[in-house]
Amino acid sequence: YTPCAAGTSQSATGQSSCPPCSDGSYQDGTGQTSCKTNCLAGSSINAAKTACAQCAVDSYSSSNNAVSCTSCLATQYQLSAGSTSCNTCNPGTIIDKTAGTCTPCAAGKYSTVSSQASCTDCPSGQYQGTAGQTSCKSDCLAGSFINAAKTTCTACSAGTYSSTNGASSCSNCASGTYQPDPGKSSCITCNAGYYVNAQATTCTICAIGTYSTSGSATSCTPCAANTYQDETGKSSCKTCPAGSYQASSTSCIQCSAGNYSPVDASASCTPCE
């Protein structure tokens, strides 16, 4: 008699052939009376039904006595042979099938579905300061700005402003306006008789002897010759009337008894004859 070959069996005597093992069974020996059904999940039975072998890397079988292993999807990975499932990366991460890792999306990026191959940049007007997130934030309000990397929302500095939510930068205060506080959505008008410093953070009153015709001035102008200003915060200077004289750019003094000045803007009084 001839022993049954591997992959076959015969339980009866005096038979002329050995039938192949049925699907889901195998036989790795010769001259056997039955086939085996002990090929566990994570392995599969080959086509000849002569062996039960572990599933290769990046494949799996989830049931016992599987006739084949299933390849992991493009969005899954499995670095271990003999596995019963594949691994999936969670939203907020990206998959590296070769390394078998899930890497969190960097700050400024996000992913909304499992096992993406790349993360998406936050859209205009949004940001994300934390890695591994599934969405971006849209709470950067007017008075702040989002940096180019879309990782931070920062208050505008004094002297600047942003008037819209989700701004990508802050604007300098326009001429004649200022802003002393950070995080503001507009600037304040500086009136005539005042001046705005170079940083547009202060509006300062003009001192006596000086003036400004508009708040856009970056400094106050000294009163011209033959004019004066004895008050602060003024938009023009005064002329001494006849009967008085200009002692300085800050005062006009009446002529004393026995003296006179016949015209405006006199520099001194004349003794009477």
Coordinates of C-alpha atoms in Angstrom, one line a residue:
Y1 CA 0.0 0.0 0.0
T2 CA 1.0 3.6 -0.5
P3 CA 0.8 6.1 2.4
C4 CA -1.5 9.1 1.9
A5 CA 0.5 12.2 0.8
A6 CA 0.6 15.4 2.9
G7 CA -2.6 17.4 2.2
T8 CA -4.7 14.2 2.1
S9 CA -6.0 11.6 4.4
Q10 CA -7.9 8.3 4.4
S11 CA -9.8 6.9 7.4
A12 CA -11.0 3.6 5.7
T13 CA -8.9 0.6 4.9
G14 CA -8.5 -1.0 1.5
Q15 CA -9.1 2.3 -0.4
S16 CA -7.4 3.0 -3.7
S17 CA -7.0 6.8 -3.1
C18 CA -6.7 9.5 -0.5
P19 CA -9.1 12.4 -0.7
P20 CA -7.6 16.0 -0.2
C21 CA -8.3 17.8 3.0
S22 CA -11.5 19.8 2.9
D23 CA -11.4 23.6 3.0
G24 CA -10.4 24.8 6.5
S25 CA -8.2 21.8 7.2
Y26 CA -4.7 20.6 6.4
Q27 CA -2.3 17.8 6.9
D28 CA 1.4 18.3 7.1
G29 CA 2.3 14.6 7.6
T30 CA 2.0 11.5 5.4
G31 CA -0.1 8.3 5.9
Q32 CA -2.7 10.1 8.1
T33 CA -6.3 9.1 8.7
S34 CA -7.6 12.7 9.2
C35 CA -6.8 16.3 8.5
K36 CA -6.1 19.0 11.1
T37 CA -8.3 21.9 12.0
N38 CA -6.0 23.6 14.5
C39 CA -4.7 26.5 12.3
L40 CA -5.4 29.4 14.6
A41 CA -6.3 33.0 13.7
G42 CA -3.2 34.9 12.7
S43 CA -2.2 32.0 10.3
S44 CA -3.6 30.5 7.2
I45 CA -3.6 27.1 5.4
N46 CA -1.7 27.0 2.1
A47 CA -3.4 26.1 -1.2
A48 CA -1.9 22.5 -1.1
K49 CA -3.4 22.1 2.4
T50 CA 0.0 20.8 3.6
A51 CA 0.9 23.6 6.1
C52 CA -0.5 26.2 8.5
A53 CA 1.8 29.2 8.4
Q54 CA 1.8 32.6 10.2
C55 CA 0.4 35.6 8.2
A56 CA 3.2 37.8 6.9
V57 CA 3.9 41.3 8.1
D58 CA 1.2 43.8 6.8
S59 CA -1.4 41.0 6.6
Y60 CA -3.7 39.2 9.0
S61 CA -6.4 36.5 9.5
S62 CA -9.1 37.0 12.1
S63 CA -10.6 33.5 12.2
N64 CA -9.3 30.0 12.8
N65 CA -8.5 27.7 9.8
A66 CA -8.4 30.6 7.3
V67 CA -7.6 29.7 3.7
S68 CA -5.6 32.9 3.2
C69 CA -4.3 36.0 5.0
T70 CA -5.8 39.4 4.1
S71 CA -3.5 42.3 3.3
C72 CA -3.8 45.4 5.5
L73 CA -5.5 48.3 3.8
A74 CA -3.4 51.3 2.6
T75 CA -4.7 53.1 5.7
Q76 CA -3.6 50.4 8.1
Y77 CA -0.3 48.8 9.2
Q78 CA 1.0 45.7 10.9
L79 CA 4.6 45.1 11.6
S80 CA 4.2 41.7 13.4
A81 CA 3.8 38.4 11.6
G82 CA 1.0 36.1 12.8
S83 CA -1.4 38.9 13.6
T84 CA -5.2 38.8 13.8
S85 CA -5.9 42.4 12.8
C86 CA -4.2 45.5 11.4
N87 CA -3.6 48.8 13.2
T88 CA -5.4 52.0 12.3
C89 CA -4.2 55.5 13.2
N90 CA -6.6 57.8 14.9
P91 CA -7.8 61.1 13.6
G92 CA -5.2 63.8 14.5
T93 CA -2.4 61.6 13.4
I94 CA -0.8 60.4 10.1
I95 CA 0.3 56.9 9.2
D96 CA 3.7 55.6 8.3
K97 CA 3.2 52.1 7.1
T98 CA 6.9 51.3 6.7
A99 CA 7.8 52.4 10.2
G100 CA 4.5 51.1 11.6
T101 CA 3.8 54.3 13.5
C102 CA 1.1 56.9 14.0
T103 CA 2.6 60.4 14.1
P104 CA 0.6 63.3 15.6
C105 CA -0.2 66.2 13.3
A106 CA 2.1 69.1 14.1
A107 CA 0.8 72.3 15.6
G108 CA -0.8 74.4 12.9
K109 CA -2.2 71.3 11.2
Y110 CA -5.0 68.8 11.7
S111 CA -6.6 65.6 10.4
T112 CA -10.3 64.6 10.7
V113 CA -10.3 60.9 9.6
S114 CA -8.3 57.8 10.5
S115 CA -5.0 56.9 9.0
Q116 CA -4.5 59.9 6.7
A117 CA -1.2 60.0 4.9
S118 CA -0.8 63.7 5.6
C119 CA -2.1 66.4 7.8
T120 CA -4.0 69.5 6.5
D121 CA -2.9 73.1 7.2
C122 CA -5.3 75.1 9.3
P123 CA -7.5 77.2 7.0
S124 CA -7.2 81.0 6.8
G125 CA -8.4 82.6 10.0
Q126 CA -7.8 79.6 12.2
Y127 CA -4.9 78.2 14.2
Q128 CA -4.0 75.2 16.3
G129 CA -1.3 75.4 19.0
T130 CA -1.4 71.7 20.1
A131 CA -0.1 68.7 18.1
G132 CA -2.4 65.7 17.3
Q133 CA -5.6 67.6 16.8
T134 CA -8.7 66.9 14.7
S135 CA -9.7 70.5 14.1
C136 CA -8.4 74.1 14.3
K137 CA -9.5 76.9 16.5
S138 CA -11.5 79.9 15.2
D139 CA -11.4 82.0 18.4
C140 CA -8.7 84.5 17.5
L141 CA -10.8 87.7 17.9
A142 CA -10.3 91.2 16.6
G143 CA -7.4 92.8 18.4
S144 CA -5.2 89.7 17.9
F145 CA -3.5 88.0 15.0
I146 CA -2.6 84.5 13.8
N147 CA 1.1 83.9 13.0
A148 CA 2.2 82.5 9.6
A149 CA 2.6 79.0 11.0
K150 CA -0.9 79.1 12.3
T151 CA 0.2 77.9 15.7
T152 CA -0.6 81.0 17.9
C153 CA -3.2 83.8 18.4
T154 CA -1.3 86.8 19.8
A155 CA -2.7 90.1 21.0
C156 CA -1.7 93.1 18.8
S157 CA 0.9 95.3 20.5
A158 CA 0.3 98.9 21.6
G159 CA 0.4 101.2 18.6
T160 CA -1.2 98.5 16.4
Y161 CA -4.7 97.0 15.9
S162 CA -6.7 94.4 14.0
S163 CA -10.3 95.0 13.2
T164 CA -11.4 91.5 12.1
N165 CA -11.5 88.0 13.7
G166 CA -8.7 85.7 12.5
A167 CA -6.4 88.4 11.1
S168 CA -3.0 87.3 9.9
S169 CA -1.3 90.5 11.1
C170 CA -1.9 93.7 13.0
S171 CA -1.9 97.1 11.3
N172 CA -0.1 100.2 12.5
C173 CA -2.3 103.0 13.8
A174 CA -2.9 105.5 11.0
S175 CA -1.5 109.0 11.1
G176 CA -3.2 111.0 13.8
T177 CA -4.3 108.0 15.8
Y178 CA -2.8 106.0 18.6
Q179 CA -3.4 103.0 20.8
P180 CA -1.8 102.8 24.3
D181 CA -3.1 99.3 25.0
P182 CA -2.4 95.8 23.5
G183 CA -5.2 93.7 22.0
K184 CA -7.3 96.4 20.5
S185 CA -9.5 96.4 17.4
S186 CA -9.1 100.1 16.6
C187 CA -7.0 103.2 17.3
I188 CA -8.0 106.4 19.0
T189 CA -8.0 109.8 17.3
C190 CA -5.5 112.4 18.6
N191 CA -6.9 115.9 18.3
A192 CA -5.2 119.2 17.3
G193 CA -3.2 120.6 20.2
Y194 CA -1.7 117.2 20.8
Y195 CA 0.9 115.0 19.1
V196 CA 1.3 111.3 18.6
N197 CA 4.7 109.7 19.4
A198 CA 6.6 107.7 16.8
Q199 CA 5.3 104.4 18.2
A200 CA 1.7 105.6 18.0
T201 CA 1.2 104.6 21.7
T202 CA 0.6 108.0 23.3
C203 CA -1.3 111.3 22.5
T204 CA 0.5 114.1 24.4
I205 CA -0.7 117.6 25.0
C206 CA 1.3 120.4 23.5
A207 CA 3.1 122.5 26.2
I208 CA 2.7 126.3 26.5
G209 CA 4.7 128.1 23.8
T210 CA 3.9 125.3 21.3
Y211 CA 0.9 124.2 19.2
S212 CA -0.2 121.5 16.6
T213 CA -2.8 122.0 13.9
S214 CA -3.8 118.3 13.9
G215 CA -3.4 115.2 15.8
S216 CA -1.2 113.7 13.0
A217 CA 1.7 115.8 14.2
T218 CA 4.6 113.8 15.6
S219 CA 5.7 116.8 17.7
C220 CA 4.4 120.2 18.7
T221 CA 5.7 123.3 16.8
P222 CA 7.2 126.3 18.8
C223 CA 5.2 129.5 18.3
A224 CA 6.7 131.7 15.6
A225 CA 8.4 135.0 16.2
N226 CA 6.0 137.7 17.5
T227 CA 3.5 135.0 18.6
Y228 CA 2.9 133.2 21.9
Q229 CA 0.8 130.6 23.6
D230 CA 0.2 130.7 27.4
E231 CA -2.2 127.6 27.4
T232 CA -1.5 123.9 26.8
G233 CA -3.2 121.8 24.1
K234 CA -3.8 124.5 21.5
S235 CA -3.9 124.4 17.8
S236 CA -2.5 127.9 17.1
C237 CA -0.5 130.7 18.8
K238 CA -1.7 134.2 19.7
T239 CA -0.5 137.7 18.7
C240 CA 0.0 140.3 21.4
P241 CA -2.4 143.2 20.7
A242 CA -1.4 146.9 20.7
G243 CA -0.8 148.1 24.2
S244 CA 1.2 145.1 25.2
Y245 CA 4.4 143.3 24.3
Q246 CA 5.6 139.8 23.9
A247 CA 8.0 138.9 26.7
S248 CA 8.5 135.3 25.5
S249 CA 6.7 132.6 23.5
T250 CA 4.6 131.8 26.5
S251 CA 3.4 135.3 27.7
C252 CA 2.1 138.7 26.6
I253 CA 2.5 141.6 29.1
Q254 CA 0.5 144.8 29.2
C255 CA 2.6 148.0 28.8
S256 CA 3.1 149.7 32.2
A257 CA 1.9 153.2 32.9
G258 CA 3.8 155.8 30.9
N259 CA 4.6 153.3 28.1
Y260 CA 2.8 152.2 25.0
S261 CA 2.9 149.9 21.9
P262 CA 1.0 151.2 18.9
V263 CA 0.8 147.9 16.9
D264 CA 0.2 144.3 17.5
A265 CA 3.1 141.9 18.1
S266 CA 5.3 144.5 19.6
A267 CA 8.5 143.2 21.2
S268 CA 8.6 146.0 23.7
C269 CA 6.7 149.1 24.9
T270 CA 7.9 152.6 24.2
P271 CA 8.0 155.4 26.8
C272 CA 5.6 158.2 26.3
E273 CA 7.1 161.5 25.3

